[in-house]
Amino acid sequence: MRIYQEADYEAMSRRAANLISAEVIRRPDCVLGLATGSTPIGTYKQLTVWNQRGDFSFKEVRTVNLDEYKGLPPTHDQSYRYFMQTNFFDHIDIDVANTYVPDGLAADPDAECARYDELVRSLGYADLQLLGLGRNGHIGFNEPCGSYVKETHVVDLTQSTIDANARFFASADDVPRQALTMGIGCIMAARRVLLIASGADKADAVYNAFCGPITPACPASILQLHNDMVLVGDKAALSKLVAAGVAVCG
């Protein structure tokens, strides 16, 4: 595992964008696994700047998103399809037909999960999977539980996740209670995993994920077993790793 410590959120975002753009330049038709939430917004903004400047193209890239809220249409301003469009896809030269997000309105959510698993498998899984990290150690919407779930599945969101996402909705009551999420198997099948973390409120989660035991009680801890894992964080998020003596690159 490689760990990059950056001074702040902006530097973290640039480092992550550099790693993603290098993948696109090296393999123009690569498959990118993408994440939502506040943490990757800076990364998407930096990639947009470089793409619009002509440094590289997303025309042949295919993307698979980690998750989607159950019950939200793609036009809802808090759906993850809407997030990806407004924060990234609408501003770059990607073919939107090659961007995939689970269908939160599927009449049969279990069938949709199976369909999405097959889609990701048919693409050969992600060449690079971008991840954020929940305060409770979740990746995608794989919440702390008694066992890892390999396949894409419907998950009940924990109260801590609902509380963390409430800032994006009018109230906590408006946050969906379920989501469709890519399973641990699909995430771990990616050729490379890039996890980004920012802020002191993520320091415990980062420490538990990479210094603690491998356990589904901290879903991100499974990443310790990935053979090409990159962690990029700012000083605040990595503070407890550094205090524990974990070697980082500056």
mmCIF file of N, CA, C and O in Angstrom, residues 80-168:
data_model
loop_
_atom_site.group_PDB
_atom_site.id
_atom_site.type_symbol
_atom_site.label_atom_id
_atom_site.label_comp_id
_atom_site.label_asym_id
_atom_site.label_seq_id
_atom_site.Cartn_x
_atom_site.Cartn_y
_atom_site.Cartn_z
ATOM 1 N N TYR A 80 -27.435 10.234 -6.927
ATOM 2 C CA TYR A 80 -26.024 10.181 -7.294
ATOM 3 C C TYR A 80 -25.812 10.300 -8.796
ATOM 4 O O TYR A 80 -24.744 10.734 -9.233
ATOM 5 N N ARG A 81 -26.799 9.939 -9.598
ATOM 6 C CA ARG A 81 -26.716 10.227 -11.030
ATOM 7 C C ARG A 81 -26.677 11.742 -11.252
ATOM 8 O O ARG A 81 -25.850 12.247 -12.017
ATOM 9 N N TYR A 82 -27.547 12.459 -10.565
ATOM 10 C CA TYR A 82 -27.572 13.923 -10.680
ATOM 11 C C TYR A 82 -26.237 14.506 -10.211
ATOM 12 O O TYR A 82 -25.679 15.408 -10.851
ATOM 13 N N PHE A 83 -25.721 13.993 -9.099
ATOM 14 C CA PHE A 83 -24.435 14.452 -8.574
ATOM 15 C C PHE A 83 -23.335 14.301 -9.629
ATOM 16 O O PHE A 83 -22.550 15.227 -9.862
ATOM 17 N N MET A 84 -23.266 13.129 -10.247
ATOM 18 C CA MET A 84 -22.209 12.890 -11.226
ATOM 19 C C MET A 84 -22.360 13.778 -12.444
ATOM 20 O O MET A 84 -21.365 14.269 -12.987
ATOM 21 N N GLN A 85 -23.585 13.973 -12.891
ATOM 22 C CA GLN A 85 -23.799 14.840 -14.046
ATOM 23 C C GLN A 85 -23.352 16.270 -13.759
ATOM 24 O O GLN A 85 -22.629 16.883 -14.549
ATOM 25 N N THR A 86 -23.824 16.804 -12.635
ATOM 26 C CA THR A 86 -23.588 18.233 -12.360
ATOM 27 C C THR A 86 -22.167 18.514 -11.886
ATOM 28 O O THR A 86 -21.648 19.615 -12.119
ATOM 29 N N ASN A 87 -21.529 17.550 -11.248
ATOM 30 C CA ASN A 87 -20.182 17.777 -10.729
ATOM 31 C C ASN A 87 -19.066 17.299 -11.657
ATOM 32 O O ASN A 87 -17.909 17.669 -11.444
ATOM 33 N N PHE A 88 -19.439 16.503 -12.683
ATOM 34 C CA PHE A 88 -18.377 15.936 -13.509
ATOM 35 C C PHE A 88 -18.781 15.709 -14.958
ATOM 36 O O PHE A 88 -18.258 16.367 -15.868
ATOM 37 N N PHE A 89 -19.726 14.817 -15.203
ATOM 38 C CA PHE A 89 -19.987 14.363 -16.563
ATOM 39 C C PHE A 89 -20.399 15.494 -17.505
ATOM 40 O O PHE A 89 -20.031 15.488 -18.682
ATOM 41 N N ASP A 90 -21.182 16.461 -17.014
ATOM 42 C CA ASP A 90 -21.648 17.551 -17.874
ATOM 43 C C ASP A 90 -20.526 18.482 -18.311
ATOM 44 O O ASP A 90 -20.730 19.317 -19.207
ATOM 45 N N HIS A 91 -19.343 18.356 -17.719
ATOM 46 C CA HIS A 91 -18.264 19.311 -17.955
ATOM 47 C C HIS A 91 -17.070 18.706 -18.681
ATOM 48 O O HIS A 91 -16.091 19.420 -18.943
ATOM 49 N N ILE A 92 -17.140 17.421 -19.010
ATOM 50 C CA ILE A 92 -16.025 16.762 -19.677
ATOM 51 C C ILE A 92 -16.517 16.111 -20.967
ATOM 52 O O ILE A 92 -17.716 16.081 -21.246
ATOM 53 N N ASP A 93 -15.583 15.581 -21.755
ATOM 54 C CA ASP A 93 -15.940 15.055 -23.078
ATOM 55 C C ASP A 93 -16.262 13.563 -23.053
ATOM 56 O O ASP A 93 -15.989 12.846 -24.017
ATOM 57 N N ILE A 94 -16.879 13.105 -21.980
ATOM 58 C CA ILE A 94 -17.229 11.696 -21.870
ATOM 59 C C ILE A 94 -18.539 11.410 -22.584
ATOM 60 O O ILE A 94 -19.405 12.300 -22.691
ATOM 61 N N ASP A 95 -18.702 10.208 -23.122
ATOM 62 C CA ASP A 95 -19.961 9.751 -23.693
ATOM 63 C C ASP A 95 -20.845 9.288 -22.541
ATOM 64 O O ASP A 95 -20.538 8.294 -21.880
ATOM 65 N N VAL A 96 -21.933 10.011 -22.277
ATOM 66 C CA VAL A 96 -22.778 9.698 -21.119
ATOM 67 C C VAL A 96 -23.339 8.284 -21.214
ATOM 68 O O VAL A 96 -23.630 7.652 -20.188
ATOM 69 N N ALA A 97 -23.471 7.755 -22.423
ATOM 70 C CA ALA A 97 -23.950 6.374 -22.580
ATOM 71 C C ALA A 97 -22.982 5.373 -21.978
ATOM 72 O O ALA A 97 -23.359 4.224 -21.713
ATOM 73 N N ASN A 98 -21.740 5.792 -21.744
ATOM 74 C CA ASN A 98 -20.731 4.911 -21.148
ATOM 75 C C ASN A 98 -20.554 5.156 -19.655
ATOM 76 O O ASN A 98 -19.559 4.720 -19.069
ATOM 77 N N THR A 99 -21.507 5.873 -19.047
ATOM 78 C CA THR A 99 -21.455 6.117 -17.603
ATOM 79 C C THR A 99 -22.597 5.364 -16.941
ATOM 80 O O THR A 99 -23.748 5.495 -17.359
ATOM 81 N N TYR A 100 -22.285 4.602 -15.921
ATOM 82 C CA TYR A 100 -23.281 3.708 -15.334
ATOM 83 C C TYR A 100 -23.444 3.965 -13.836
ATOM 84 O O TYR A 100 -22.456 4.086 -13.099
ATOM 85 N N VAL A 101 -24.701 4.058 -13.428
ATOM 86 C CA VAL A 101 -25.082 4.247 -12.027
ATOM 87 C C VAL A 101 -26.250 3.296 -11.763
ATOM 88 O O VAL A 101 -27.142 3.164 -12.612
ATOM 89 N N PRO A 102 -26.298 2.639 -10.616
ATOM 90 C CA PRO A 102 -27.452 1.772 -10.333
ATOM 91 C C PRO A 102 -28.767 2.551 -10.422
ATOM 92 O O PRO A 102 -28.798 3.761 -10.157
ATOM 93 N N ASP A 103 -29.829 1.859 -10.787
ATOM 94 C CA ASP A 103 -31.149 2.471 -10.935
ATOM 95 C C ASP A 103 -31.878 2.432 -9.597
ATOM 96 O O ASP A 103 -32.352 1.384 -9.162
ATOM 97 N N GLY A 104 -31.984 3.595 -8.950
ATOM 98 C CA GLY A 104 -32.639 3.665 -7.660
ATOM 99 C C GLY A 104 -34.138 3.481 -7.717
ATOM 100 O O GLY A 104 -34.778 3.285 -6.670
ATOM 101 N N LEU A 105 -34.719 3.545 -8.926
ATOM 102 C CA LEU A 105 -36.167 3.393 -9.084
ATOM 103 C C LEU A 105 -36.559 2.017 -9.620
ATOM 104 O O LEU A 105 -37.727 1.806 -9.969
ATOM 105 N N ALA A 106 -35.624 1.105 -9.697
ATOM 106 C CA ALA A 106 -35.922 -0.226 -10.246
ATOM 107 C C ALA A 106 -37.087 -0.870 -9.502
ATOM 108 O O ALA A 106 -37.136 -0.861 -8.272
ATOM 109 N N ALA A 107 -38.032 -1.426 -10.271
ATOM 110 C CA ALA A 107 -39.201 -2.074 -9.665
ATOM 111 C C ALA A 107 -38.786 -3.280 -8.830
ATOM 112 O O ALA A 107 -39.406 -3.600 -7.814
ATOM 113 N N ASP A 108 -37.724 -3.955 -9.271
ATOM 114 C CA ASP A 108 -37.198 -5.110 -8.549
ATOM 115 C C ASP A 108 -35.747 -4.793 -8.179
ATOM 116 O O ASP A 108 -34.824 -5.036 -8.971
ATOM 117 N N PRO A 109 -35.507 -4.221 -6.997
ATOM 118 C CA PRO A 109 -34.151 -3.811 -6.628
ATOM 119 C C PRO A 109 -33.143 -4.960 -6.632
ATOM 120 O O PRO A 109 -31.991 -4.755 -7.020
ATOM 121 N N ASP A 110 -33.563 -6.142 -6.225
ATOM 122 C CA ASP A 110 -32.632 -7.273 -6.216
ATOM 123 C C ASP A 110 -32.197 -7.650 -7.628
ATOM 124 O O ASP A 110 -31.026 -7.973 -7.872
ATOM 125 N N ALA A 111 -33.147 -7.605 -8.568
ATOM 126 C CA ALA A 111 -32.809 -7.878 -9.963
ATOM 127 C C ALA A 111 -31.881 -6.805 -10.518
ATOM 128 O O ALA A 111 -30.970 -7.094 -11.301
ATOM 129 N N GLU A 112 -32.110 -5.559 -10.114
ATOM 130 C CA GLU A 112 -31.236 -4.469 -10.543
ATOM 131 C C GLU A 112 -29.824 -4.675 -10.004
ATOM 132 O O GLU A 112 -28.841 -4.426 -10.718
ATOM 133 N N CYS A 113 -29.714 -5.120 -8.784
ATOM 134 C CA CYS A 113 -28.394 -5.388 -8.213
ATOM 135 C C CYS A 113 -27.669 -6.479 -8.999
ATOM 136 O O CYS A 113 -26.472 -6.354 -9.297
ATOM 137 N N ALA A 114 -28.395 -7.538 -9.352
ATOM 138 C CA ALA A 114 -27.799 -8.617 -10.134
ATOM 139 C C ALA A 114 -27.382 -8.121 -11.520
ATOM 140 O O ALA A 114 -26.316 -8.489 -12.033
ATOM 141 N N ARG A 115 -28.230 -7.282 -12.115
ATOM 142 C CA ARG A 115 -27.915 -6.712 -13.429
ATOM 143 C C ARG A 115 -26.657 -5.857 -13.359
ATOM 144 O O ARG A 115 -25.777 -5.924 -14.229
ATOM 145 N N TYR A 116 -26.542 -5.059 -12.309
ATOM 146 C CA TYR A 116 -25.389 -4.164 -12.179
ATOM 147 C C TYR A 116 -24.109 -4.964 -11.949
ATOM 148 O O TYR A 116 -23.061 -4.639 -12.515
ATOM 149 N N ASP A 117 -24.203 -6.013 -11.159
ATOM 150 C CA ASP A 117 -23.048 -6.887 -10.964
ATOM 151 C C ASP A 117 -22.559 -7.449 -12.293
ATOM 152 O O ASP A 117 -21.350 -7.474 -12.571
ATOM 153 N N GLU A 118 -23.496 -7.914 -13.108
ATOM 154 C CA GLU A 118 -23.128 -8.483 -14.396
ATOM 155 C C GLU A 118 -22.532 -7.426 -15.312
ATOM 156 O O GLU A 118 -21.585 -7.704 -16.063
ATOM 157 N N LEU A 119 -23.065 -6.212 -15.259
ATOM 158 C CA LEU A 119 -22.517 -5.121 -16.061
ATOM 159 C C LEU A 119 -21.062 -4.862 -15.694
ATOM 160 O O LEU A 119 -20.189 -4.798 -16.579
ATOM 161 N N VAL A 120 -20.797 -4.706 -14.407
ATOM 162 C CA VAL A 120 -19.431 -4.421 -13.965
ATOM 163 C C VAL A 120 -18.504 -5.572 -14.357
ATOM 164 O O VAL A 120 -17.376 -5.350 -14.825
ATOM 165 N N ARG A 121 -18.987 -6.779 -14.215
ATOM 166 C CA ARG A 121 -18.196 -7.959 -14.583
ATOM 167 C C ARG A 121 -17.911 -7.956 -16.087
ATOM 168 O O ARG A 121 -16.800 -8.285 -16.522
ATOM 169 N N SER A 122 -18.913 -7.588 -16.899
ATOM 170 C CA SER A 122 -18.748 -7.592 -18.355
ATOM 171 C C SER A 122 -17.721 -6.555 -18.817
ATOM 172 O O SER A 122 -17.113 -6.711 -19.880
ATOM 173 N N LEU A 123 -17.545 -5.512 -18.025
ATOM 174 C CA LEU A 123 -16.558 -4.480 -18.357
ATOM 175 C C LEU A 123 -15.154 -4.857 -17.891
ATOM 176 O O LEU A 123 -14.192 -4.141 -18.172
ATOM 177 N N GLY A 124 -15.054 -5.975 -17.194
ATOM 178 C CA GLY A 124 -13.757 -6.407 -16.689
ATOM 179 C C GLY A 124 -13.395 -5.792 -15.351
ATOM 180 O O GLY A 124 -12.223 -5.816 -14.953
ATOM 181 N N TYR A 125 -14.376 -5.218 -14.657
ATOM 182 C CA TYR A 125 -14.183 -4.520 -13.384
ATOM 183 C C TYR A 125 -13.373 -3.241 -13.612
ATOM 184 O O TYR A 125 -12.853 -2.985 -14.697
ATOM 185 N N ALA A 126 -13.264 -2.435 -12.570
ATOM 186 C CA ALA A 126 -12.609 -1.141 -12.709
ATOM 187 C C ALA A 126 -11.092 -1.303 -12.825
ATOM 188 O O ALA A 126 -10.489 -2.121 -12.126
ATOM 189 N N ASP A 127 -10.505 -0.510 -13.702
ATOM 190 C CA ASP A 127 -9.045 -0.432 -13.733
ATOM 191 C C ASP A 127 -8.556 0.386 -12.545
ATOM 192 O O ASP A 127 -7.492 0.106 -11.982
ATOM 193 N N LEU A 128 -9.328 1.398 -12.173
ATOM 194 C CA LEU A 128 -9.037 2.192 -10.985
ATOM 195 C C LEU A 128 -10.357 2.506 -10.302
ATOM 196 O O LEU A 128 -11.276 3.039 -10.940
ATOM 197 N N GLN A 129 -10.473 2.161 -9.041
ATOM 198 C CA GLN A 129 -11.687 2.408 -8.268
ATOM 199 C C GLN A 129 -11.421 3.516 -7.250
ATOM 200 O O GLN A 129 -10.589 3.374 -6.358
ATOM 201 N N LEU A 130 -12.116 4.646 -7.408
ATOM 202 C CA LEU A 130 -12.029 5.751 -6.467
ATOM 203 C C LEU A 130 -13.008 5.517 -5.324
ATOM 204 O O LEU A 130 -14.178 5.184 -5.557
ATOM 205 N N LEU A 131 -12.541 5.718 -4.094
ATOM 206 C CA LEU A 131 -13.377 5.546 -2.916
ATOM 207 C C LEU A 131 -13.250 6.734 -1.982
ATOM 208 O O LEU A 131 -12.160 7.309 -1.845
ATOM 209 N N GLY A 132 -14.351 7.086 -1.332
ATOM 210 C CA GLY A 132 -14.310 7.918 -0.147
ATOM 211 C C GLY A 132 -14.392 7.012 1.059
ATOM 212 O O GLY A 132 -14.423 5.781 0.946
ATOM 213 N N LEU A 133 -14.454 7.611 2.231
ATOM 214 C CA LEU A 133 -14.479 6.828 3.467
ATOM 215 C C LEU A 133 -15.474 7.441 4.437
ATOM 216 O O LEU A 133 -15.371 8.625 4.766
ATOM 217 N N GLY A 134 -16.445 6.646 4.869
ATOM 218 C CA GLY A 134 -17.397 7.116 5.854
ATOM 219 C C GLY A 134 -16.781 7.191 7.242
ATOM 220 O O GLY A 134 -15.798 6.508 7.545
ATOM 221 N N ARG A 135 -17.353 8.011 8.099
ATOM 222 C CA ARG A 135 -16.830 8.139 9.462
ATOM 223 C C ARG A 135 -16.910 6.825 10.230
ATOM 224 O O ARG A 135 -16.148 6.607 11.178
ATOM 225 N N ASN A 136 -17.831 5.960 9.824
ATOM 226 C CA ASN A 136 -17.938 4.649 10.475
ATOM 227 C C ASN A 136 -17.172 3.563 9.723
ATOM 228 O O ASN A 136 -17.325 2.379 10.005
ATOM 229 N N GLY A 137 -16.346 3.985 8.749
ATOM 230 C CA GLY A 137 -15.528 3.039 8.004
ATOM 231 C C GLY A 137 -16.196 2.446 6.780
ATOM 232 O O GLY A 137 -15.651 1.542 6.150
ATOM 233 N N HIS A 138 -17.375 2.968 6.400
ATOM 234 C CA HIS A 138 -18.033 2.377 5.231
ATOM 235 C C HIS A 138 -17.363 2.824 3.940
ATOM 236 O O HIS A 138 -16.787 3.912 3.853
ATOM 237 N N ILE A 139 -17.423 1.962 2.932
ATOM 238 C CA ILE A 139 -16.980 2.286 1.576
ATOM 239 C C ILE A 139 -18.143 1.953 0.649
ATOM 240 O O ILE A 139 -18.772 0.909 0.781
ATOM 241 N N GLY A 140 -18.416 2.849 -0.330
ATOM 242 C CA GLY A 140 -19.702 2.778 -0.988
ATOM 243 C C GLY A 140 -20.730 2.953 0.112
ATOM 244 O O GLY A 140 -20.587 3.799 1.001
ATOM 245 N N PHE A 141 -21.770 2.133 0.078
ATOM 246 C CA PHE A 141 -22.705 2.097 1.192
ATOM 247 C C PHE A 141 -22.612 0.752 1.913
ATOM 248 O O PHE A 141 -23.570 0.283 2.514
ATOM 249 N N ASN A 142 -21.421 0.135 1.860
ATOM 250 C CA ASN A 142 -21.196 -1.078 2.628
ATOM 251 C C ASN A 142 -20.980 -0.673 4.081
ATOM 252 O O ASN A 142 -19.907 -0.193 4.461
ATOM 253 N N GLU A 143 -22.034 -0.824 4.881
ATOM 254 C CA GLU A 143 -22.025 -0.362 6.260
ATOM 255 C C GLU A 143 -21.407 -1.414 7.183
ATOM 256 O O GLU A 143 -21.328 -2.599 6.846
ATOM 257 N N PRO A 144 -20.953 -1.007 8.374
ATOM 258 C CA PRO A 144 -20.484 -1.984 9.364
ATOM 259 C C PRO A 144 -21.554 -3.038 9.628
ATOM 260 O O PRO A 144 -22.732 -2.711 9.808
ATOM 261 N N CYS A 145 -21.144 -4.292 9.605
ATOM 262 C CA CYS A 145 -22.102 -5.385 9.811
ATOM 263 C C CYS A 145 -21.339 -6.626 10.254
ATOM 264 O O CYS A 145 -20.144 -6.561 10.550
ATOM 265 N N GLY A 146 -22.029 -7.750 10.280
ATOM 266 C CA GLY A 146 -21.415 -8.970 10.774
ATOM 267 C C GLY A 146 -20.612 -9.740 9.747
ATOM 268 O O GLY A 146 -19.828 -10.623 10.108
ATOM 269 N N SER A 147 -20.793 -9.428 8.453
ATOM 270 C CA SER A 147 -20.058 -10.143 7.412
ATOM 271 C C SER A 147 -19.977 -9.280 6.167
ATOM 272 O O SER A 147 -20.814 -8.411 5.939
ATOM 273 N N TYR A 148 -18.951 -9.512 5.364
ATOM 274 C CA TYR A 148 -18.820 -8.789 4.103
ATOM 275 C C TYR A 148 -19.821 -9.330 3.091
ATOM 276 O O TYR A 148 -20.029 -10.537 3.005
ATOM 277 N N VAL A 149 -20.426 -8.429 2.340
ATOM 278 C CA VAL A 149 -21.335 -8.824 1.265
ATOM 279 C C VAL A 149 -20.595 -8.621 -0.058
ATOM 280 O O VAL A 149 -20.170 -7.513 -0.373
ATOM 281 N N LYS A 150 -20.454 -9.679 -0.802
ATOM 282 C CA LYS A 150 -19.640 -9.645 -2.025
ATOM 283 C C LYS A 150 -20.345 -8.921 -3.164
ATOM 284 O O LYS A 150 -19.735 -8.136 -3.900
ATOM 285 N N GLU A 151 -21.634 -9.174 -3.345
ATOM 286 C CA GLU A 151 -22.347 -8.697 -4.526
ATOM 287 C C GLU A 151 -22.979 -7.327 -4.290
ATOM 288 O O GLU A 151 -23.166 -6.887 -3.153
ATOM 289 N N THR A 152 -23.354 -6.676 -5.395
ATOM 290 C CA THR A 152 -24.176 -5.474 -5.302
ATOM 291 C C THR A 152 -25.471 -5.835 -4.590
ATOM 292 O O THR A 152 -26.071 -6.873 -4.859
ATOM 293 N N HIS A 153 -25.895 -4.983 -3.667
ATOM 294 C CA HIS A 153 -27.033 -5.348 -2.825
ATOM 295 C C HIS A 153 -27.743 -4.106 -2.300
ATOM 296 O O HIS A 153 -27.211 -2.990 -2.353
ATOM 297 N N VAL A 154 -28.945 -4.318 -1.792
ATOM 298 C CA VAL A 154 -29.697 -3.253 -1.124
ATOM 299 C C VAL A 154 -29.278 -3.250 0.335
ATOM 300 O O VAL A 154 -29.221 -4.301 0.983
ATOM 301 N N VAL A 155 -28.957 -2.070 0.854
ATOM 302 C CA VAL A 155 -28.471 -1.963 2.222
ATOM 303 C C VAL A 155 -29.325 -0.981 3.001
ATOM 304 O O VAL A 155 -29.791 0.027 2.462
ATOM 305 N N ASP A 156 -29.552 -1.280 4.268
ATOM 306 C CA ASP A 156 -30.178 -0.336 5.186
ATOM 307 C C ASP A 156 -29.089 0.587 5.715
ATOM 308 O O ASP A 156 -28.084 0.121 6.268
ATOM 309 N N LEU A 157 -29.279 1.881 5.548
ATOM 310 C CA LEU A 157 -28.269 2.836 5.995
ATOM 311 C C LEU A 157 -28.284 2.962 7.518
ATOM 312 O O LEU A 157 -29.349 2.991 8.132
ATOM 313 N N THR A 158 -27.096 3.046 8.102
ATOM 314 C CA THR A 158 -27.010 3.226 9.543
ATOM 315 C C THR A 158 -27.377 4.659 9.901
ATOM 316 O O THR A 158 -27.333 5.571 9.070
ATOM 317 N N GLN A 159 -27.712 4.865 11.173
ATOM 318 C CA GLN A 159 -28.092 6.202 11.620
ATOM 319 C C GLN A 159 -26.945 7.191 11.450
ATOM 320 O O GLN A 159 -27.162 8.354 11.104
ATOM 321 N N SER A 160 -25.703 6.731 11.661
ATOM 322 C CA SER A 160 -24.568 7.644 11.503
ATOM 323 C C SER A 160 -24.423 8.106 10.059
ATOM 324 O O SER A 160 -24.064 9.261 9.789
ATOM 325 N N THR A 161 -24.703 7.215 9.103
ATOM 326 C CA THR A 161 -24.646 7.594 7.692
ATOM 327 C C THR A 161 -25.785 8.545 7.342
ATOM 328 O O THR A 161 -25.592 9.533 6.626
ATOM 329 N N ILE A 162 -26.967 8.261 7.855
ATOM 330 C CA ILE A 162 -28.113 9.158 7.636
ATOM 331 C C ILE A 162 -27.801 10.542 8.200
ATOM 332 O O ILE A 162 -28.032 11.567 7.542
ATOM 333 N N ASP A 163 -27.258 10.583 9.401
ATOM 334 C CA ASP A 163 -26.921 11.866 10.022
ATOM 335 C C ASP A 163 -25.868 12.608 9.212
ATOM 336 O O ASP A 163 -25.952 13.834 9.036
ATOM 337 N N ALA A 164 -24.861 11.875 8.711
ATOM 338 C CA ALA A 164 -23.788 12.511 7.940
ATOM 339 C C ALA A 164 -24.298 13.080 6.628
ATOM 340 O O ALA A 164 -23.805 14.109 6.143
ATOM 341 N N ASN A 165 -25.314 12.433 6.027
ATOM 342 C CA ASN A 165 -25.833 12.882 4.737
ATOM 343 C C ASN A 165 -26.993 13.859 4.867
ATOM 344 O O ASN A 165 -27.444 14.422 3.867
ATOM 345 N N ALA A 166 -27.470 14.068 6.096
ATOM 346 C CA ALA A 166 -28.624 14.942 6.298
ATOM 347 C C ALA A 166 -28.353 16.368 5.846
ATOM 348 O O ALA A 166 -29.284 17.093 5.458
ATOM 349 N N ARG A 167 -27.067 16.798 5.859
ATOM 350 C CA ARG A 167 -26.750 18.167 5.457
ATOM 351 C C ARG A 167 -27.073 18.440 3.996
ATOM 352 O O ARG A 167 -27.200 19.600 3.595
ATOM 353 N N PHE A 168 -27.222 17.377 3.204
ATOM 354 C CA PHE A 168 -27.534 17.552 1.793
ATOM 355 C C PHE A 168 -29.041 17.623 1.528
ATOM 356 O O PHE A 168 -29.463 17.933 0.411
#
